[in-house]
Amino acid sequence: MTSRTKIVFIALFTLTSIGFGQVKYSNEFLNIGVGVRSAGMGNSVVASTNDITAGYWNPASLIKLENNIELGYQHSELFAGVANYDYGGMSFKIDDFSTAGFSYIRSGVDDIPDTRNLIDANGDVNYDRIQSFSSIDDAFMFHYARKIGPPPLSIGGSVKIVRRKVGEFANAIGFGVDLSAFYELEKVNLGLNFRDISGTWNAWNFNKEELEEIFLLTNNEVPQNSIEITVPQMVVGGGYMYQINDKFSFYPELNLSITFDGKRNTLIKSDFASIDPRFGVEASYQKIIFLRAGINGFQKVATIDDEEKWYSSPGIGVGVNFEKVAIDYALTNIGGSSGFYTNSFFIRFEFNKRK
């Protein structure tokens, strides 16, 4: 069975799951993350993101942007190129106390074969009757950050609109809110991002005319229009900047991603909450050349020998920061349980106001 054929079955299974209101892992494409610095550091950046990607990781830290305008773009290929993941963002300073931004995220599998009409009315296989469709997830995020109280403290938030579509079979529209805070004192950074604080609601609509025949033939119940809710998630973290000398610096950061919907397959879990630790480090030479490493995604996976083994998702990365352009690369999920690794590239443009 080819990778794309497998995706067809995955898509149909997903439709069935959504129809029955399974919400623990809804909108998972929004948990992948954006930016390549974060990917190289195991997604442990809630307390240190200081570029355009802060809108996703911690909107409050958008206030740290040194440039009046920033533009950024990222492209990643997932599952050996079967899926594509793209991010684009823009941020701009409103004044000395506030910053705003916008992010767009697209995750999708394109050109999925639709073999429902493979066999014609005469019972013959006709490959010319195969069509294709795409499974696309889109998110539009609007960010705002503002300094309050003492200068080191800032707060921020995001409003996000989610649009999901599985060919002509189903589509959904959703809405959610994130709230965050950032505190910086000398060499210590602290960050908090409360994602989906209100619960992100997705209203699913199914095309029964397209689905009914195939679901009945496979002895599945035709899904009904439903509401899917993404439960809140809290990400908290801290880091410390070690300035070795005038040229070299070293920054480690630890994040905890905490969910409150019961036990998940994480390193730390209970009936009340599950915690996924993330750890990353970044070494810098004159703030121009960066080397990064990180690890996250600790999970216990059953092997073919009916044994359980712990897996994680380590990553490494490198970055170069020129005067107005920054380029980052990361290789992630090295040796992960899925057997696939991910290449990610990110480019960022910085603009200052005219004098």
mmCIF file of C-alpha atoms in Angstrom:
data_model
loop_
_atom_site.group_PDB
_atom_site.id
_atom_site.type_symbol
_atom_site.label_atom_id
_atom_site.label_comp_id
_atom_site.label_asym_id
_atom_site.label_seq_id
_atom_site.Cartn_x
_atom_site.Cartn_y
_atom_site.Cartn_z
ATOM 1 C CA MET A 1 0.000 0.000 0.000
ATOM 2 C CA THR A 2 1.499 3.351 -1.024
ATOM 3 C CA SER A 3 1.789 6.334 1.300
ATOM 4 C CA ARG A 4 -0.927 8.265 -0.533
ATOM 5 C CA THR A 5 -3.272 5.277 -0.474
ATOM 6 C CA LYS A 6 -2.776 5.070 3.256
ATOM 7 C CA ILE A 7 -3.705 8.724 3.537
ATOM 8 C CA VAL A 8 -7.109 7.979 1.945
ATOM 9 C CA PHE A 9 -7.907 5.519 4.720
ATOM 10 C CA ILE A 10 -6.589 7.950 7.332
ATOM 11 C CA ALA A 11 -8.825 10.705 5.960
ATOM 12 C CA LEU A 12 -11.915 8.478 6.064
ATOM 13 C CA PHE A 13 -11.047 7.314 9.578
ATOM 14 C CA THR A 14 -10.633 10.936 10.654
ATOM 15 C CA LEU A 15 -14.093 11.783 9.320
ATOM 16 C CA THR A 16 -15.595 8.942 11.336
ATOM 17 C CA SER A 17 -13.783 10.041 14.503
ATOM 18 C CA ILE A 18 -14.875 13.642 14.130
ATOM 19 C CA GLY A 19 -18.455 12.590 13.570
ATOM 20 C CA PHE A 20 -18.521 10.942 16.957
ATOM 21 C CA GLY A 21 -17.046 13.977 18.728
ATOM 22 C CA GLN A 22 -13.554 12.760 19.645
ATOM 23 C CA VAL A 23 -11.910 16.028 20.716
ATOM 24 C CA LYS A 24 -8.803 15.224 22.782
ATOM 25 C CA TYR A 25 -6.479 15.698 19.820
ATOM 26 C CA SER A 26 -8.462 18.191 17.738
ATOM 27 C CA ASN A 27 -6.648 20.864 15.687
ATOM 28 C CA GLU A 28 -3.373 18.987 16.158
ATOM 29 C CA PHE A 29 -1.817 20.816 13.210
ATOM 30 C CA LEU A 30 -1.654 23.867 15.484
ATOM 31 C CA ASN A 31 0.618 21.925 17.871
ATOM 32 C CA ILE A 32 3.351 21.345 15.275
ATOM 33 C CA GLY A 33 4.820 24.790 15.875
ATOM 34 C CA VAL A 34 6.228 27.505 13.641
ATOM 35 C CA GLY A 35 9.722 28.791 13.011
ATOM 36 C CA VAL A 36 12.894 26.768 12.665
ATOM 37 C CA ARG A 37 14.719 28.099 15.719
ATOM 38 C CA SER A 38 12.031 26.459 17.845
ATOM 39 C CA ALA A 39 12.230 23.196 15.885
ATOM 40 C CA GLY A 40 15.968 22.967 16.508
ATOM 41 C CA MET A 41 15.416 23.602 20.230
ATOM 42 C CA GLY A 42 12.733 20.991 20.824
ATOM 43 C CA ASN A 43 9.950 23.612 20.737
ATOM 44 C CA SER A 44 11.292 24.998 24.013
ATOM 45 C CA VAL A 45 11.044 28.724 23.236
ATOM 46 C CA VAL A 46 8.043 30.166 25.110
ATOM 47 C CA ALA A 47 10.425 32.316 27.201
ATOM 48 C CA SER A 48 12.898 33.383 24.513
ATOM 49 C CA THR A 49 11.224 33.929 21.144
ATOM 50 C CA ASN A 50 12.143 37.431 20.009
ATOM 51 C CA ASP A 51 11.201 37.395 16.335
ATOM 52 C CA ILE A 52 8.059 37.240 14.232
ATOM 53 C CA THR A 53 7.228 33.682 15.372
ATOM 54 C CA ALA A 54 6.515 35.025 18.865
ATOM 55 C CA GLY A 55 2.949 35.572 17.690
ATOM 56 C CA TYR A 56 2.507 31.797 17.799
ATOM 57 C CA TRP A 57 4.729 30.801 20.742
ATOM 58 C CA ASN A 58 4.117 33.725 23.099
ATOM 59 C CA PRO A 59 2.312 36.799 21.724
ATOM 60 C CA ALA A 60 3.435 38.862 24.727
ATOM 61 C CA SER A 61 7.083 38.588 23.639
ATOM 62 C CA LEU A 62 6.323 40.339 20.347
ATOM 63 C CA ILE A 63 7.201 43.416 22.368
ATOM 64 C CA LYS A 64 10.863 42.294 22.195
ATOM 65 C CA LEU A 65 11.094 42.783 18.430
ATOM 66 C CA GLU A 66 13.990 45.093 17.652
ATOM 67 C CA ASN A 67 12.674 45.957 14.193
ATOM 68 C CA ASN A 68 9.661 48.038 13.302
ATOM 69 C CA ILE A 69 8.515 45.524 10.661
ATOM 70 C CA GLU A 70 9.320 41.820 10.229
ATOM 71 C CA LEU A 71 8.230 39.330 7.586
ATOM 72 C CA GLY A 72 8.825 35.579 7.796
ATOM 73 C CA TYR A 73 8.150 32.390 5.851
ATOM 74 C CA GLN A 74 8.679 28.699 6.638
ATOM 75 C CA HIS A 75 8.214 25.524 4.605
ATOM 76 C CA SER A 76 8.431 21.979 5.992
ATOM 77 C CA GLU A 77 7.786 18.568 4.472
ATOM 78 C CA LEU A 78 6.322 15.985 6.840
ATOM 79 C CA PHE A 79 6.118 12.185 6.619
ATOM 80 C CA ALA A 80 8.739 11.900 3.864
ATOM 81 C CA GLY A 81 7.080 14.597 1.784
ATOM 82 C CA VAL A 82 3.512 13.267 1.926
ATOM 83 C CA ALA A 83 2.316 16.344 3.840
ATOM 84 C CA ASN A 84 3.330 19.992 3.504
ATOM 85 C CA TYR A 85 3.411 22.527 6.317
ATOM 86 C CA ASP A 86 3.720 26.256 5.601
ATOM 87 C CA TYR A 87 3.804 29.360 7.759
ATOM 88 C CA GLY A 88 3.838 33.052 6.915
ATOM 89 C CA GLY A 89 3.840 35.972 9.303
ATOM 90 C CA MET A 90 4.097 39.727 9.633
ATOM 91 C CA SER A 91 4.593 41.964 12.664
ATOM 92 C CA PHE A 92 4.925 45.700 13.188
ATOM 93 C CA LYS A 93 5.458 48.058 16.101
ATOM 94 C CA ILE A 94 2.529 50.352 16.845
ATOM 95 C CA ASP A 95 4.497 52.468 19.336
ATOM 96 C CA ASP A 96 7.110 52.007 22.069
ATOM 97 C CA PHE A 97 4.625 50.095 24.212
ATOM 98 C CA SER A 98 2.709 47.852 21.793
ATOM 99 C CA THR A 99 3.212 45.522 18.814
ATOM 100 C CA ALA A 100 0.760 43.743 16.512
ATOM 101 C CA GLY A 101 1.131 40.821 14.126
ATOM 102 C CA PHE A 102 -0.535 38.307 11.841
ATOM 103 C CA SER A 103 0.226 34.627 11.170
ATOM 104 C CA TYR A 104 -1.046 32.163 8.603
ATOM 105 C CA ILE A 105 -0.551 28.389 8.939
ATOM 106 C CA ARG A 106 -1.382 25.787 6.297
ATOM 107 C CA SER A 107 -1.053 22.040 6.784
ATOM 108 C CA GLY A 108 -2.186 19.776 3.993
ATOM 109 C CA VAL A 109 -1.963 16.609 1.959
ATOM 110 C CA ASP A 110 -2.582 17.297 -1.724
ATOM 111 C CA ASP A 111 -3.453 15.049 -4.669
ATOM 112 C CA ILE A 112 -4.987 12.227 -2.606
ATOM 113 C CA PRO A 113 -6.390 9.585 -5.011
ATOM 114 C CA ASP A 114 -10.183 9.239 -4.903
ATOM 115 C CA THR A 115 -10.864 5.660 -6.051
ATOM 116 C CA ARG A 116 -14.610 5.544 -5.409
ATOM 117 C CA ASN A 117 -15.297 5.467 -9.167
ATOM 118 C CA LEU A 118 -12.412 3.171 -10.077
ATOM 119 C CA ILE A 119 -14.807 0.431 -11.220
ATOM 120 C CA ASP A 120 -17.218 1.459 -13.964
ATOM 121 C CA ALA A 121 -20.827 0.336 -14.534
ATOM 122 C CA ASN A 122 -19.610 -2.786 -16.386
ATOM 123 C CA GLY A 123 -17.478 -3.934 -13.463
ATOM 124 C CA ASP A 124 -14.209 -3.069 -15.210
ATOM 125 C CA VAL A 125 -11.298 -1.277 -13.577
ATOM 126 C CA ASN A 126 -10.730 2.063 -15.280
ATOM 127 C CA TYR A 127 -7.848 4.101 -13.879
ATOM 128 C CA ASP A 128 -8.935 7.138 -15.888
ATOM 129 C CA ARG A 129 -11.868 7.447 -13.486
ATOM 130 C CA ILE A 130 -9.554 8.139 -10.519
ATOM 131 C CA GLN A 131 -9.794 11.730 -9.319
ATOM 132 C CA SER A 132 -7.967 13.496 -6.495
ATOM 133 C CA PHE A 133 -8.726 15.737 -3.535
ATOM 134 C CA SER A 134 -6.855 17.580 -0.791
ATOM 135 C CA SER A 135 -7.125 17.591 2.989
ATOM 136 C CA ILE A 136 -6.288 21.127 4.128
ATOM 137 C CA ASP A 137 -6.095 22.806 7.537
ATOM 138 C CA ASP A 138 -5.779 26.611 7.661
ATOM 139 C CA ALA A 139 -5.337 28.968 10.607
ATOM 140 C CA PHE A 140 -5.468 32.770 10.571
ATOM 141 C CA MET A 141 -4.053 34.334 13.752
ATOM 142 C CA PHE A 142 -4.120 37.990 14.838
ATOM 143 C CA HIS A 143 -1.706 38.994 17.635
ATOM 144 C CA TYR A 144 -1.242 41.911 20.018
ATOM 145 C CA ALA A 145 1.338 42.610 22.754
ATOM 146 C CA ARG A 146 1.716 45.455 25.236
ATOM 147 C CA LYS A 147 4.093 46.466 28.026
ATOM 148 C CA ILE A 148 2.453 46.914 31.424
ATOM 149 C CA GLY A 149 3.651 47.754 34.913
ATOM 150 C CA PRO A 150 7.412 47.486 35.345
ATOM 151 C CA PRO A 151 9.355 47.529 32.023
ATOM 152 C CA PRO A 152 10.283 43.797 32.087
ATOM 153 C CA LEU A 153 6.630 42.643 32.044
ATOM 154 C CA SER A 154 4.404 42.379 28.972
ATOM 155 C CA ILE A 155 1.110 40.673 28.160
ATOM 156 C CA GLY A 156 -0.362 39.582 24.857
ATOM 157 C CA GLY A 157 -2.928 37.494 23.102
ATOM 158 C CA SER A 158 -4.078 35.971 19.838
ATOM 159 C CA VAL A 159 -7.418 35.569 18.157
ATOM 160 C CA LYS A 160 -7.471 32.671 15.704
ATOM 161 C CA ILE A 161 -9.838 31.519 13.008
ATOM 162 C CA VAL A 162 -9.509 27.889 11.908
ATOM 163 C CA ARG A 163 -10.723 26.494 8.599
ATOM 164 C CA ARG A 164 -10.503 22.767 7.813
ATOM 165 C CA LYS A 165 -11.541 20.982 4.639
ATOM 166 C CA VAL A 166 -11.395 17.351 3.488
ATOM 167 C CA GLY A 167 -12.081 17.503 -0.250
ATOM 168 C CA GLU A 168 -15.795 17.837 -0.918
ATOM 169 C CA PHE A 169 -16.580 15.481 1.957
ATOM 170 C CA ALA A 170 -16.415 17.759 4.999
ATOM 171 C CA ASN A 171 -15.444 21.227 6.160
ATOM 172 C CA ALA A 172 -15.258 23.105 9.443
ATOM 173 C CA ILE A 173 -14.855 26.622 10.760
ATOM 174 C CA GLY A 174 -13.517 27.385 14.234
ATOM 175 C CA PHE A 175 -12.622 30.218 16.590
ATOM 176 C CA GLY A 176 -10.294 30.466 19.598
ATOM 177 C CA VAL A 177 -8.273 32.761 21.869
ATOM 178 C CA ASP A 178 -4.760 32.559 23.396
ATOM 179 C CA LEU A 179 -3.460 34.692 26.304
ATOM 180 C CA SER A 180 0.184 35.037 27.308
ATOM 181 C CA ALA A 181 2.731 36.845 29.485
ATOM 182 C CA PHE A 182 6.470 37.471 29.284
ATOM 183 C CA TYR A 183 8.911 38.603 31.982
ATOM 184 C CA GLU A 184 12.574 39.469 31.440
ATOM 185 C CA LEU A 185 14.987 40.359 34.229
ATOM 186 C CA GLU A 186 18.695 40.678 33.422
ATOM 187 C CA LYS A 187 19.693 37.189 32.230
ATOM 188 C CA VAL A 188 16.483 35.362 33.216
ATOM 189 C CA ASN A 189 13.501 34.915 30.869
ATOM 190 C CA LEU A 190 10.079 33.620 31.947
ATOM 191 C CA GLY A 191 7.161 32.943 29.621
ATOM 192 C CA LEU A 192 3.572 31.692 29.819
ATOM 193 C CA ASN A 193 1.145 30.969 26.980
ATOM 194 C CA PHE A 194 -2.380 29.808 27.770
ATOM 195 C CA ARG A 195 -3.547 28.390 24.454
ATOM 196 C CA ASP A 196 -7.227 27.915 23.591
ATOM 197 C CA ILE A 197 -8.080 29.458 26.930
ATOM 198 C CA SER A 198 -11.757 29.655 26.000
ATOM 199 C CA GLY A 199 -11.734 26.339 24.154
ATOM 200 C CA THR A 200 -11.452 26.491 20.362
ATOM 201 C CA TRP A 201 -14.752 25.549 18.730
ATOM 202 C CA ASN A 202 -14.897 23.836 15.337
ATOM 203 C CA ALA A 203 -18.299 23.443 13.682
ATOM 204 C CA TRP A 204 -18.132 20.496 11.250
ATOM 205 C CA ASN A 205 -20.425 20.118 8.257
ATOM 206 C CA PHE A 206 -20.482 16.824 6.327
ATOM 207 C CA ASN A 207 -21.548 16.281 2.718
ATOM 208 C CA LYS A 208 -23.776 13.260 3.205
ATOM 209 C CA GLU A 209 -24.360 12.841 -0.525
ATOM 210 C CA GLU A 210 -20.638 12.287 -1.066
ATOM 211 C CA LEU A 211 -20.127 10.112 2.019
ATOM 212 C CA GLU A 212 -23.222 7.970 2.420
ATOM 213 C CA GLU A 213 -22.487 5.311 -0.206
ATOM 214 C CA ILE A 214 -18.871 4.625 0.777
ATOM 215 C CA PHE A 215 -19.626 4.598 4.516
ATOM 216 C CA LEU A 216 -22.518 2.167 4.125
ATOM 217 C CA LEU A 217 -20.399 -0.130 1.927
ATOM 218 C CA THR A 218 -17.698 -0.205 4.617
ATOM 219 C CA ASN A 219 -20.233 -0.764 7.435
ATOM 220 C CA ASN A 220 -19.540 2.630 9.009
ATOM 221 C CA GLU A 221 -22.113 5.028 10.355
ATOM 222 C CA VAL A 222 -22.488 8.202 8.318
ATOM 223 C CA PRO A 223 -21.161 11.071 10.486
ATOM 224 C CA GLN A 224 -23.469 13.869 11.530
ATOM 225 C CA ASN A 225 -22.786 17.590 11.711
ATOM 226 C CA SER A 226 -21.108 18.237 15.047
ATOM 227 C CA ILE A 227 -19.178 20.630 17.277
ATOM 228 C CA GLU A 228 -15.537 19.823 18.088
ATOM 229 C CA ILE A 229 -13.825 21.557 21.016
ATOM 230 C CA THR A 230 -10.072 21.945 21.520
ATOM 231 C CA VAL A 231 -9.430 22.016 25.267
ATOM 232 C CA PRO A 232 -7.070 24.573 26.885
ATOM 233 C CA GLN A 233 -3.327 23.960 27.070
ATOM 234 C CA MET A 234 -0.788 25.845 29.172
ATOM 235 C CA VAL A 235 2.867 26.205 28.167
ATOM 236 C CA VAL A 236 5.197 27.629 30.803
ATOM 237 C CA GLY A 237 8.959 27.953 30.642
ATOM 238 C CA GLY A 238 12.137 29.677 31.704
ATOM 239 C CA GLY A 239 15.692 30.137 30.514
ATOM 240 C CA TYR A 240 19.013 31.690 31.522
ATOM 241 C CA MET A 241 21.546 33.469 29.303
ATOM 242 C CA TYR A 242 25.197 32.573 29.958
ATOM 243 C CA GLN A 243 27.501 35.187 28.411
ATOM 244 C CA ILE A 244 30.772 33.276 28.166
ATOM 245 C CA ASN A 245 32.748 36.221 26.740
ATOM 246 C CA ASP A 246 32.264 39.104 24.317
ATOM 247 C CA LYS A 247 31.693 36.722 21.395
ATOM 248 C CA PHE A 248 30.161 33.512 22.723
ATOM 249 C CA SER A 249 26.902 32.970 24.600
ATOM 250 C CA PHE A 250 24.951 29.899 25.679
ATOM 251 C CA TYR A 251 21.209 29.768 26.393
ATOM 252 C CA PRO A 252 19.329 26.730 27.812
ATOM 253 C CA GLU A 253 15.536 26.716 28.238
ATOM 254 C CA LEU A 254 13.032 24.314 29.775
ATOM 255 C CA ASN A 255 9.323 24.347 28.876
ATOM 256 C CA LEU A 256 6.391 22.352 30.224
ATOM 257 C CA SER A 257 3.345 21.794 28.017
ATOM 258 C CA ILE A 258 0.406 21.019 30.312
ATOM 259 C CA THR A 259 -3.002 19.697 29.230
ATOM 260 C CA PHE A 260 -6.028 19.201 31.490
ATOM 261 C CA ASP A 261 -8.111 16.578 29.671
ATOM 262 C CA GLY A 262 -6.937 13.484 31.522
ATOM 263 C CA LYS A 263 -4.073 11.109 30.861
ATOM 264 C CA ARG A 264 -2.162 11.476 27.613
ATOM 265 C CA ASN A 265 0.840 9.550 26.360
ATOM 266 C CA THR A 266 3.397 11.917 27.913
ATOM 267 C CA LEU A 267 6.359 11.607 30.264
ATOM 268 C CA ILE A 268 4.363 12.915 33.243
ATOM 269 C CA LYS A 269 0.646 12.179 33.501
ATOM 270 C CA SER A 270 -2.243 11.889 35.936
ATOM 271 C CA ASP A 271 -6.026 11.873 35.834
ATOM 272 C CA PHE A 272 -5.959 15.654 36.302
ATOM 273 C CA ALA A 273 -3.196 16.757 33.918
ATOM 274 C CA SER A 274 -0.493 15.555 31.531
ATOM 275 C CA ILE A 275 2.905 17.252 31.163
ATOM 276 C CA ASP A 276 5.208 17.094 28.145
ATOM 277 C CA PRO A 277 8.688 18.449 29.072
ATOM 278 C CA ARG A 278 10.677 20.229 26.365
ATOM 279 C CA PHE A 279 14.332 21.196 26.582
ATOM 280 C CA GLY A 280 16.524 23.146 24.198
ATOM 281 C CA VAL A 281 19.882 24.914 24.035
ATOM 282 C CA GLU A 282 21.285 27.573 21.735
ATOM 283 C CA ALA A 283 24.947 28.558 21.314
ATOM 284 C CA SER A 284 25.726 31.862 19.626
ATOM 285 C CA TYR A 285 28.815 33.454 18.098
ATOM 286 C CA GLN A 286 28.521 37.263 18.021
ATOM 287 C CA LYS A 287 24.747 36.873 17.549
ATOM 288 C CA ILE A 288 25.479 36.000 13.925
ATOM 289 C CA ILE A 289 25.970 32.219 13.876
ATOM 290 C CA PHE A 290 23.745 29.933 15.972
ATOM 291 C CA LEU A 291 23.902 26.211 16.786
ATOM 292 C CA ARG A 292 20.869 24.583 18.394
ATOM 293 C CA ALA A 293 19.744 21.263 19.864
ATOM 294 C CA GLY A 294 16.630 20.133 21.678
ATOM 295 C CA ILE A 295 14.339 17.287 22.621
ATOM 296 C CA ASN A 296 10.610 16.867 23.310
ATOM 297 C CA GLY A 297 7.696 14.540 22.569
ATOM 298 C CA PHE A 298 8.477 11.777 25.070
ATOM 299 C CA GLN A 299 6.067 8.899 24.404
ATOM 300 C CA LYS A 300 5.805 5.237 25.315
ATOM 301 C CA VAL A 301 5.213 3.141 22.175
ATOM 302 C CA ALA A 302 4.398 -0.568 21.858
ATOM 303 C CA THR A 303 6.904 -2.535 19.749
ATOM 304 C CA ILE A 304 6.248 -5.524 17.484
ATOM 305 C CA ASP A 305 7.451 -7.724 20.362
ATOM 306 C CA ASP A 306 4.580 -6.471 22.552
ATOM 307 C CA GLU A 307 7.035 -4.512 24.644
ATOM 308 C CA GLU A 308 6.858 -0.825 25.503
ATOM 309 C CA LYS A 309 9.693 1.529 24.660
ATOM 310 C CA TRP A 310 10.195 5.236 25.258
ATOM 311 C CA TYR A 311 10.664 7.418 22.199
ATOM 312 C CA SER A 312 11.321 11.134 21.833
ATOM 313 C CA SER A 313 11.768 13.722 19.090
ATOM 314 C CA PRO A 314 15.269 15.189 19.191
ATOM 315 C CA GLY A 315 16.294 17.926 16.801
ATOM 316 C CA ILE A 316 19.277 20.003 15.740
ATOM 317 C CA GLY A 317 19.502 23.311 13.944
ATOM 318 C CA VAL A 318 21.708 26.093 12.638
ATOM 319 C CA GLY A 319 21.043 29.748 11.912
ATOM 320 C CA VAL A 320 22.761 32.711 10.292
ATOM 321 C CA ASN A 321 21.671 36.256 11.069
ATOM 322 C CA PHE A 322 22.753 38.948 8.639
ATOM 323 C CA GLU A 323 21.960 42.642 9.055
ATOM 324 C CA LYS A 324 18.485 42.510 7.497
ATOM 325 C CA VAL A 325 17.961 38.820 6.669
ATOM 326 C CA ALA A 326 18.030 35.702 8.869
ATOM 327 C CA ILE A 327 18.055 32.112 7.589
ATOM 328 C CA ASP A 328 17.464 29.016 9.759
ATOM 329 C CA TYR A 329 17.534 25.271 9.122
ATOM 330 C CA ALA A 330 16.493 22.395 11.392
ATOM 331 C CA LEU A 331 16.426 18.612 11.204
ATOM 332 C CA THR A 332 13.871 17.169 13.616
ATOM 333 C CA ASN A 333 12.373 13.863 14.794
ATOM 334 C CA ILE A 334 15.766 12.203 14.357
ATOM 335 C CA GLY A 335 15.285 8.536 15.211
ATOM 336 C CA GLY A 336 11.659 9.114 16.212
ATOM 337 C CA SER A 337 9.078 6.356 16.451
ATOM 338 C CA SER A 338 7.456 7.315 13.128
ATOM 339 C CA GLY A 339 10.608 6.543 11.153
ATOM 340 C CA PHE A 340 10.361 9.904 9.338
ATOM 341 C CA TYR A 341 12.532 12.959 9.888
ATOM 342 C CA THR A 342 11.612 16.519 8.980
ATOM 343 C CA ASN A 343 13.596 19.190 7.138
ATOM 344 C CA SER A 344 12.557 22.780 7.866
ATOM 345 C CA PHE A 345 13.715 26.075 6.377
ATOM 346 C CA PHE A 346 12.876 29.579 7.557
ATOM 347 C CA ILE A 347 13.727 33.020 6.196
ATOM 348 C CA ARG A 348 13.046 36.297 7.977
ATOM 349 C CA PHE A 349 13.265 39.864 6.669
ATOM 350 C CA GLU A 350 13.712 42.842 8.976
ATOM 351 C CA PHE A 351 12.801 46.463 8.205
ATOM 352 C CA ASN A 352 13.285 49.649 10.198
ATOM 353 C CA LYS A 353 11.324 52.856 9.859
ATOM 354 C CA ARG A 354 12.686 55.531 7.569
ATOM 355 C CA LYS A 355 14.509 58.229 9.401
#
